[in-house]
Coordinates of N, CA and C in Angstrom, one line a residue:
X1 N -3.0 1.2 -3.9 CA -3.4 -0.1 -4.2 C -2.1 -1.0 -4.6
X2 N -2.0 -2.1 -4.0 CA -0.8 -2.9 -4.3 C -0.7 -3.3 -5.8
X3 N 0.5 -3.4 -6.3 CA 0.6 -3.8 -7.7 C 0.3 -5.3 -7.8
X4 N 0.8 -6.1 -6.8 CA 0.5 -7.5 -6.8 C 0.3 -7.9 -5.4
X5 N -0.7 -8.8 -5.1 CA -1.0 -9.4 -3.8 C -0.7 -10.9 -3.9
X6 N 0.1 -11.5 -3.0 CA 0.4 -12.9 -3.0 C -0.4 -13.6 -1.9
X7 N -1.0 -14.7 -2.2 CA -1.7 -15.5 -1.2 C -1.3 -16.9 -1.4
X8 N -1.6 -17.7 -0.4 CA -1.2 -19.2 -0.5 C -1.0 -19.7 0.9
X9 N -0.8 -21.0 1.0 CA -0.6 -21.6 2.3 C 0.8 -21.3 2.9
X10 N 0.9 -21.5 4.2 CA 2.1 -21.3 4.9 C 3.2 -22.2 4.2
X11 N 4.4 -21.6 4.1 CA 5.6 -22.3 3.5 C 5.6 -22.3 2.0
X12 N 4.7 -21.7 1.3 CA 4.7 -21.8 -0.1 C 5.7 -20.9 -0.8
X13 N 6.2 -19.9 0.0 CA 7.2 -19.1 -0.6 C 6.8 -17.7 -0.9
X14 N 5.7 -17.2 -0.3 CA 5.2 -15.9 -0.5 C 6.2 -14.8 -0.2
X15 N 6.9 -14.9 0.9 CA 7.9 -13.9 1.2 C 9.1 -13.9 0.2
X16 N 9.6 -15.1 -0.1 CA 10.7 -15.2 -1.0 C 10.3 -14.6 -2.4
X17 N 9.2 -15.2 -2.9 CA 8.8 -14.8 -4.3 C 8.3 -13.3 -4.2
X18 N 7.7 -12.9 -3.2 CA 7.3 -11.4 -3.1 C 8.5 -10.5 -3.1
X19 N 9.6 -10.8 -2.4 CA 10.8 -10.0 -2.5 C 11.4 -10.0 -3.9
X20 N 11.4 -11.1 -4.5 CA 11.9 -11.2 -5.9 C 11.0 -10.4 -6.9
X21 N 9.7 -10.5 -6.7 CA 8.8 -9.8 -7.6 C 9.0 -8.3 -7.4
X22 N 9.1 -7.9 -6.2 CA 9.3 -6.4 -5.9 C 10.6 -5.9 -6.5
X23 N 11.7 -6.7 -6.4 CA 12.9 -6.3 -7.0 C 12.8 -6.2 -8.5
X24 N 12.1 -7.2 -9.1 CA 12.0 -7.2 -10.6 C 11.1 -6.1 -11.1
X25 N 10.1 -5.7 -10.3 CA 9.2 -4.7 -10.7 C 9.6 -3.3 -10.2
X26 N 10.6 -3.2 -9.4 CA 11.1 -1.9 -9.0 C 10.2 -1.2 -8.0
X27 N 9.6 -2.0 -7.1 CA 8.6 -1.5 -6.1 C 9.0 -2.1 -4.7
X28 N 8.3 -1.6 -3.7 CA 8.6 -2.0 -2.3 C 7.8 -3.3 -2.1
X29 N 8.4 -4.1 -1.1 CA 7.7 -5.3 -0.7 C 7.2 -5.2 0.7
X30 N 6.1 -5.8 1.0 CA 5.5 -5.7 2.4 C 4.8 -7.1 2.6
X31 N 4.9 -7.5 3.9 CA 4.3 -8.8 4.3 C 3.4 -8.4 5.6
X32 N 2.2 -8.8 5.5 CA 1.3 -8.4 6.6 C 1.6 -9.2 7.9
X33 N 2.2 -10.4 7.8 CA 2.7 -11.1 9.0 C 3.8 -10.3 9.7
X34 N 4.7 -9.7 8.9 CA 5.8 -8.8 9.5 C 5.1 -7.6 10.1
X35 N 4.1 -7.1 9.5 CA 3.4 -5.9 10.1 C 2.8 -6.3 11.4
X36 N 2.2 -7.4 11.5 CA 1.6 -7.9 12.8 C 2.6 -8.1 13.9
X37 N 3.7 -8.7 13.5 CA 4.8 -9.0 14.5 C 5.4 -7.6 15.0
X38 N 5.6 -6.7 14.1 CA 6.1 -5.4 14.5 C 5.2 -4.6 15.4
X39 N 3.9 -4.6 15.0 CA 2.9 -3.9 15.8 C 2.6 -4.5 17.2
X40 N 2.6 -5.8 17.2 CA 2.3 -6.6 18.5 C 3.5 -6.8 19.4
X41 N 4.7 -6.7 18.8 CA 5.9 -7.0 19.6 C 6.1 -8.4 20.0
X42 N 5.5 -9.3 19.3 CA 5.6 -10.8 19.6 C 5.3 -11.5 18.3
X43 N 5.7 -12.8 18.3 CA 5.5 -13.6 17.1 C 4.0 -14.0 17.0
X44 N 3.7 -14.5 15.8 CA 2.4 -14.9 15.5 C 2.0 -16.1 16.3
X45 N 3.0 -17.0 16.5 CA 2.8 -18.2 17.4 C 2.4 -17.8 18.8
X46 N 3.1 -16.7 19.3 CA 2.8 -16.2 20.7 C 1.4 -15.6 20.7
X47 N 1.0 -14.9 19.7 CA -0.4 -14.4 19.7 C -1.4 -15.5 19.7
X48 N -1.2 -16.6 18.9 CA -2.1 -17.7 18.9 C -2.1 -18.3 20.3
X49 N -1.0 -18.5 21.0 CA -1.0 -19.2 22.3 C -1.6 -18.3 23.3
X50 N -1.2 -17.0 23.3 CA -1.7 -16.1 24.3 C -3.2 -15.7 24.2
X51 N -3.6 -15.5 23.0 CA -5.0 -15.0 22.8 C -5.9 -15.8 21.9
X52 N -5.4 -16.8 21.2 CA -6.2 -17.7 20.4 C -6.3 -17.2 19.0
X53 N -6.8 -18.1 18.2 CA -6.9 -17.9 16.7 C -7.9 -16.7 16.4
X54 N -9.0 -16.7 17.1 CA -10.0 -15.6 16.8 C -9.4 -14.2 17.0
X55 N -8.6 -14.0 18.1 CA -8.0 -12.7 18.3 C -6.9 -12.5 17.3
X56 N -6.2 -13.5 16.9 CA -5.2 -13.3 15.9 C -5.8 -12.9 14.5
X57 N -6.9 -13.5 14.2 CA -7.6 -13.2 12.9 C -8.1 -11.8 12.9
X58 N -8.6 -11.3 14.0 CA -9.0 -9.9 14.1 C -7.9 -8.9 13.9
X59 N -6.7 -9.2 14.5 CA -5.5 -8.4 14.3 C -5.1 -8.5 12.8
X60 N -5.1 -9.7 12.3 CA -4.7 -9.9 10.9 C -5.6 -9.2 9.9
X61 N -6.9 -9.2 10.1 CA -7.8 -8.5 9.3 C -7.5 -7.0 9.2
X62 N -7.3 -6.4 10.3 CA -6.9 -5.0 10.3 C -5.6 -4.7 9.6
X63 N -4.6 -5.6 9.8 CA -3.3 -5.4 9.2 C -3.5 -5.5 7.7
X64 N -4.3 -6.5 7.2 CA -4.5 -6.6 5.8 C -5.2 -5.5 5.2
X65 N -6.2 -5.0 5.8 CA -7.0 -3.9 5.3 C -6.2 -2.6 5.2
X66 N -5.3 -2.4 6.3 CA -4.4 -1.2 6.3 C -3.4 -1.3 5.1
X67 N -2.8 -2.5 4.9 CA -1.8 -2.7 3.9 C -2.5 -2.5 2.5
X68 N -3.7 -3.1 2.3 CA -4.3 -2.9 1.0 C -4.6 -1.5 0.7
X69 N -4.9 -0.7 1.7 CA -5.2 0.7 1.5 C -4.0 1.6 1.3
X70 N -2.8 1.2 1.8 CA -1.7 2.1 1.9 C -0.5 1.6 1.1
X71 N -0.4 0.4 0.6 CA 0.8 -0.1 0.0 C 0.6 -0.2 -1.5
X72 N 1.6 0.2 -2.3 CA 1.5 0.2 -3.7 C 2.5 -0.7 -4.4
X73 N 3.2 -1.5 -3.6 CA 4.1 -2.5 -4.2 C 3.6 -3.9 -4.3
X74 N 4.5 -4.8 -3.9 CA 4.1 -6.3 -3.8 C 3.7 -6.5 -2.3
X75 N 2.6 -7.1 -2.1 CA 2.1 -7.4 -0.8 C 1.8 -8.9 -0.6
X76 N 2.4 -9.5 0.4 CA 2.2 -10.9 0.8 C 1.3 -11.0 2.0
X77 N 0.2 -11.8 1.9 CA -0.7 -12.0 3.0 C -0.4 -13.3 3.7
X78 N -0.7 -13.4 5.0 CA -0.6 -14.6 5.8 C -1.5 -15.7 5.2
X79 N -1.2 -16.9 5.4 CA -1.9 -18.1 4.8 C -3.4 -18.1 5.1
X80 N -3.8 -17.6 6.2 CA -5.2 -17.6 6.6 C -6.0 -16.3 6.4
X81 N -5.3 -15.3 5.9 CA -6.0 -14.0 5.7 C -7.2 -14.1 4.8
X82 N -7.3 -15.0 3.9 CA -8.4 -15.1 3.0 C -9.6 -15.8 3.6
X83 N -9.5 -16.2 4.9 CA -10.7 -16.8 5.5 C -11.7 -15.7 5.8
X84 N -11.3 -14.5 5.9 CA -12.2 -13.4 6.3 C -13.0 -12.9 5.0
X85 N -14.3 -12.9 5.1 CA -15.1 -12.6 4.0 C -14.9 -11.1 3.5
X86 N -14.8 -10.2 4.5 CA -14.5 -8.8 4.1 C -13.2 -8.6 3.4
X87 N -12.2 -9.4 3.8 CA -10.9 -9.3 3.2 C -11.0 -9.9 1.7
X88 N -11.7 -11.0 1.6 CA -11.9 -11.5 0.2 C -12.6 -10.5 -0.7
X89 N -13.6 -9.8 -0.1 CA -14.3 -8.8 -0.9 C -13.3 -7.6 -1.3
X90 N -12.5 -7.2 -0.4 CA -11.5 -6.2 -0.6 C -10.5 -6.6 -1.7
X91 N -10.2 -7.8 -1.8 CA -9.2 -8.3 -2.8 C -9.8 -8.3 -4.2
X92 N -11.1 -8.2 -4.4 CA -11.7 -8.1 -5.7 C -11.2 -6.9 -6.4
X93 N -10.7 -7.0 -7.6 CA -10.2 -5.9 -8.3 C -8.7 -5.7 -8.2
X94 N -8.1 -6.5 -7.3 CA -6.6 -6.5 -7.2 C -6.0 -7.6 -8.0
X95 N -4.7 -7.5 -8.4 CA -4.0 -8.6 -9.0 C -3.6 -9.5 -7.9
X96 N -4.2 -10.7 -7.8 CA -3.9 -11.6 -6.7 C -3.4 -12.9 -7.4
X97 N -2.2 -13.3 -6.9 CA -1.5 -14.5 -7.3 C -1.6 -15.5 -6.2
X98 N -2.2 -16.6 -6.5 CA -2.3 -17.7 -5.5 C -1.1 -18.7 -5.9
X99 N -0.2 -18.7 -4.9 CA 1.0 -19.7 -5.0 C 0.5 -21.0 -4.4
X100 N 0.5 -22.0 -5.2 CA -0.1 -23.3 -4.8 C 1.1 -24.3 -4.6
X101 N 0.8 -25.4 -3.8 CA 1.7 -26.5 -3.6 C 0.9 -27.7 -3.0
X102 N 1.5 -28.9 -3.3 CA 0.8 -30.0 -2.7 C 1.5 -30.4 -1.3
X103 N 0.9 -31.3 -0.6 CA 1.4 -31.6 0.7 C 2.8 -32.2 0.7
X104 N 3.2 -32.9 -0.3 CA 4.6 -33.4 -0.3 C 5.6 -32.3 -0.4
X105 N 5.2 -31.3 -1.2 CA 6.1 -30.1 -1.4 C 6.1 -29.3 0.0
X106 N 5.0 -29.3 0.6 CA 4.9 -28.6 1.9 C 5.9 -29.3 3.0
X107 N 5.9 -30.6 2.9 CA 6.7 -31.3 3.8 C 8.2 -31.0 3.5
X108 N 8.6 -31.0 2.3 CA 10.0 -30.7 1.9 C 10.4 -29.3 2.3
X109 N 9.5 -28.3 2.1 CA 9.8 -26.9 2.4 C 9.8 -26.6 3.9
X110 N 8.8 -27.0 4.6 CA 8.7 -26.6 6.0 C 9.0 -27.7 7.0
X111 N 9.0 -28.9 6.5 CA 9.1 -30.0 7.5 C 7.9 -30.1 8.3
X112 N 6.9 -29.3 8.0 CA 5.6 -29.2 8.7 C 5.9 -29.3 10.2
X113 N 6.8 -28.4 10.7 CA 7.2 -28.4 12.1 C 6.3 -27.7 13.0
X114 N 6.5 -27.8 14.3 CA 5.6 -27.2 15.3 C 5.7 -25.7 15.4
X115 N 6.6 -25.0 14.7 CA 6.7 -23.6 14.7 C 5.5 -23.0 14.1
X116 N 4.7 -23.8 13.4 CA 3.5 -23.4 12.8 C 2.3 -23.7 13.7
X117 N 1.7 -22.7 14.4 CA 0.7 -23.1 15.4 C -0.5 -23.9 15.0
X118 N -0.9 -23.8 13.7 CA -2.0 -24.6 13.2 C -1.6 -26.0 12.8
X119 N -0.3 -26.3 12.9 CA 0.1 -27.6 12.5 C 0.8 -28.4 13.6
X120 N 0.5 -28.1 14.9 CA 1.2 -28.6 16.0 C 1.1 -30.1 16.2
X121 N -0.1 -30.6 15.9 CA -0.4 -32.1 16.1 C -0.7 -32.7 14.7
X122 N -0.1 -33.8 14.4 CA -0.3 -34.5 13.1 C -0.3 -33.5 11.9
X123 N 0.9 -32.9 11.6 CA 1.0 -31.8 10.7 C 0.5 -32.2 9.3
X124 N 0.8 -33.4 8.7 CA 0.4 -33.7 7.4 C -1.2 -33.7 7.3
X125 N -1.8 -34.3 8.3 CA -3.3 -34.3 8.3 C -3.8 -32.9 8.4
X126 N -3.3 -32.2 9.3 CA -3.8 -30.8 9.5 C -3.5 -29.9 8.3
X127 N -2.4 -30.1 7.6 CA -2.1 -29.3 6.4 C -3.2 -29.7 5.4
X128 N -3.4 -30.9 5.2 CA -4.4 -31.3 4.2 C -5.8 -30.8 4.5
X129 N -6.2 -30.8 5.8 CA -7.5 -30.3 6.2 C -7.5 -28.7 6.0
X130 N -6.5 -28.1 6.3 CA -6.4 -26.6 6.1 C -6.6 -26.3 4.6
X131 N -5.9 -27.1 3.8 CA -6.0 -26.8 2.3 C -7.4 -27.2 1.8
X132 N -8.0 -28.2 2.3 CA -9.4 -28.5 1.9 C -10.3 -27.4 2.2
X133 N -10.1 -26.8 3.3 CA -11.0 -25.6 3.8 C -10.6 -24.3 3.0
X134 N -9.4 -24.2 2.6 CA -9.0 -22.9 2.0 C -8.8 -22.9 0.5
X135 N -8.5 -24.0 -0.1 CA -8.1 -24.0 -1.5 C -9.1 -23.2 -2.4
X136 N -10.4 -23.5 -2.2 CA -11.5 -22.8 -3.0 C -11.5 -21.3 -2.7
X137 N -11.1 -20.9 -1.5 CA -11.1 -19.4 -1.2 C -9.9 -18.8 -1.9
X138 N -8.7 -19.5 -1.9 CA -7.6 -18.9 -2.7 C -8.0 -18.8 -4.2
X139 N -8.6 -19.9 -4.7 CA -8.9 -19.9 -6.1 C -10.0 -18.8 -6.5
X140 N -10.9 -18.6 -5.5 CA -12.0 -17.6 -5.7 C -11.5 -16.2 -5.9
X141 N -10.4 -15.9 -5.2 CA -9.9 -14.5 -5.3 C -8.7 -14.3 -6.2
X142 N -8.2 -15.4 -6.8 CA -7.0 -15.3 -7.6 C -7.2 -14.8 -9.0
X143 N -6.4 -13.9 -9.4 CA -6.3 -13.5 -10.8 C -5.5 -14.6 -11.6
X144 N -4.5 -15.2 -10.9 CA -3.7 -16.2 -11.5 C -3.3 -17.2 -10.4
X145 N -3.2 -18.5 -10.8 CA -2.7 -19.5 -9.9 C -1.3 -20.0 -10.5
X146 N -0.3 -19.9 -9.6 CA 1.0 -20.3 -10.0 C 1.5 -21.5 -9.1
X147 N 1.6 -22.7 -9.7 CA 2.1 -23.8 -8.9 C 3.6 -23.6 -8.6
X148 N 4.0 -24.0 -7.4 CA 5.3 -23.8 -7.0 C 6.1 -25.2 -6.9
X149 N 5.4 -26.3 -7.0 CA 6.0 -27.6 -6.8 C 7.2 -27.8 -7.7
X150 N 8.3 -28.1 -7.1 CA 9.5 -28.5 -7.9 C 10.1 -27.3 -8.6
X151 N 9.7 -26.1 -8.3 CA 10.2 -24.9 -9.0 C 11.1 -24.0 -8.1
X152 N 12.1 -23.4 -8.7 CA 12.9 -22.4 -7.9 C 12.1 -21.1 -7.7
X153 N 12.4 -20.4 -6.7 CA 11.8 -19.1 -6.5 C 11.8 -18.2 -7.7
X154 N 12.9 -18.3 -8.4 CA 13.1 -17.5 -9.7 C 12.1 -17.9 -10.7
X155 N 11.9 -19.3 -10.9 CA 11.0 -19.8 -11.8 C 9.5 -19.4 -11.5
X156 N 9.2 -19.4 -10.2 CA 7.9 -19.0 -9.7 C 7.7 -17.5 -10.0
X157 N 8.7 -16.7 -9.7 CA 8.6 -15.3 -10.0 C 8.3 -15.0 -11.4
X158 N 9.1 -15.6 -12.3 CA 8.9 -15.5 -13.8 C 7.5 -15.9 -14.2
X159 N 7.0 -17.0 -13.6 CA 5.7 -17.5 -14.0 C 4.6 -16.5 -13.5
X160 N 4.8 -15.9 -12.3 CA 3.8 -14.9 -11.8 C 3.8 -13.7 -12.7
X161 N 5.0 -13.2 -13.1 CA 5.1 -12.0 -14.0 C 4.4 -12.3 -15.3
X162 N 4.7 -13.5 -15.9 CA 4.0 -13.9 -17.1 C 2.5 -14.0 -17.0
X163 N 2.1 -14.6 -15.9 CA 0.6 -14.8 -15.7 C -0.1 -13.5 -15.6
X164 N 0.5 -12.5 -15.0 CA -0.1 -11.2 -14.8 C 0.3 -10.2 -16.0
X165 N 1.1 -10.7 -16.9 CA 1.5 -9.9 -18.1 C 2.2 -8.6 -17.6
X166 N 3.0 -8.7 -16.6 CA 3.8 -7.6 -16.1 C 5.2 -7.6 -16.6
X167 N 5.7 -6.4 -16.8 CA 7.1 -6.3 -17.3 C 8.0 -5.9 -16.2
X168 N 9.2 -6.4 -16.2 CA 10.2 -6.0 -15.2 C 10.6 -4.6 -15.4
X169 N 11.0 -3.9 -14.3 CA 11.4 -2.5 -14.3 C 12.7 -2.4 -14.9

């Protein structure tokens, strides 16, 4: 069972904060998006283009379920992993940190560019719509919510440790 699971929108810093948390806690770091890319031999954007979102979500669901069952460090999930009801049910009982940010922070961090398949047309509008559809799901499964707006990765990492009352290794 993972020590900590990170969720949140694309570009929020799950990978960066996850790696810092893992270092501070003396555990391994794992990202289900990386697992998917390694297993599929292609990028997530390529999977979306080649097979569509539904096929990607099925692959993602399996990757998340495998990681939840086998990883005992810090685990970062893709932004849409929480859309699956079974995945949300599996996350109950885990320490889940929802890293949040507003649209202006998302623009600063990612530029909301087209490398994100779900944001290819009118990125600001699409990001807002994604968050309207997902925010309540992130909050539903979160043990702690850590805002990232205007904070360094180190500040966010410290806030996550404090919120979960975890001590550094």
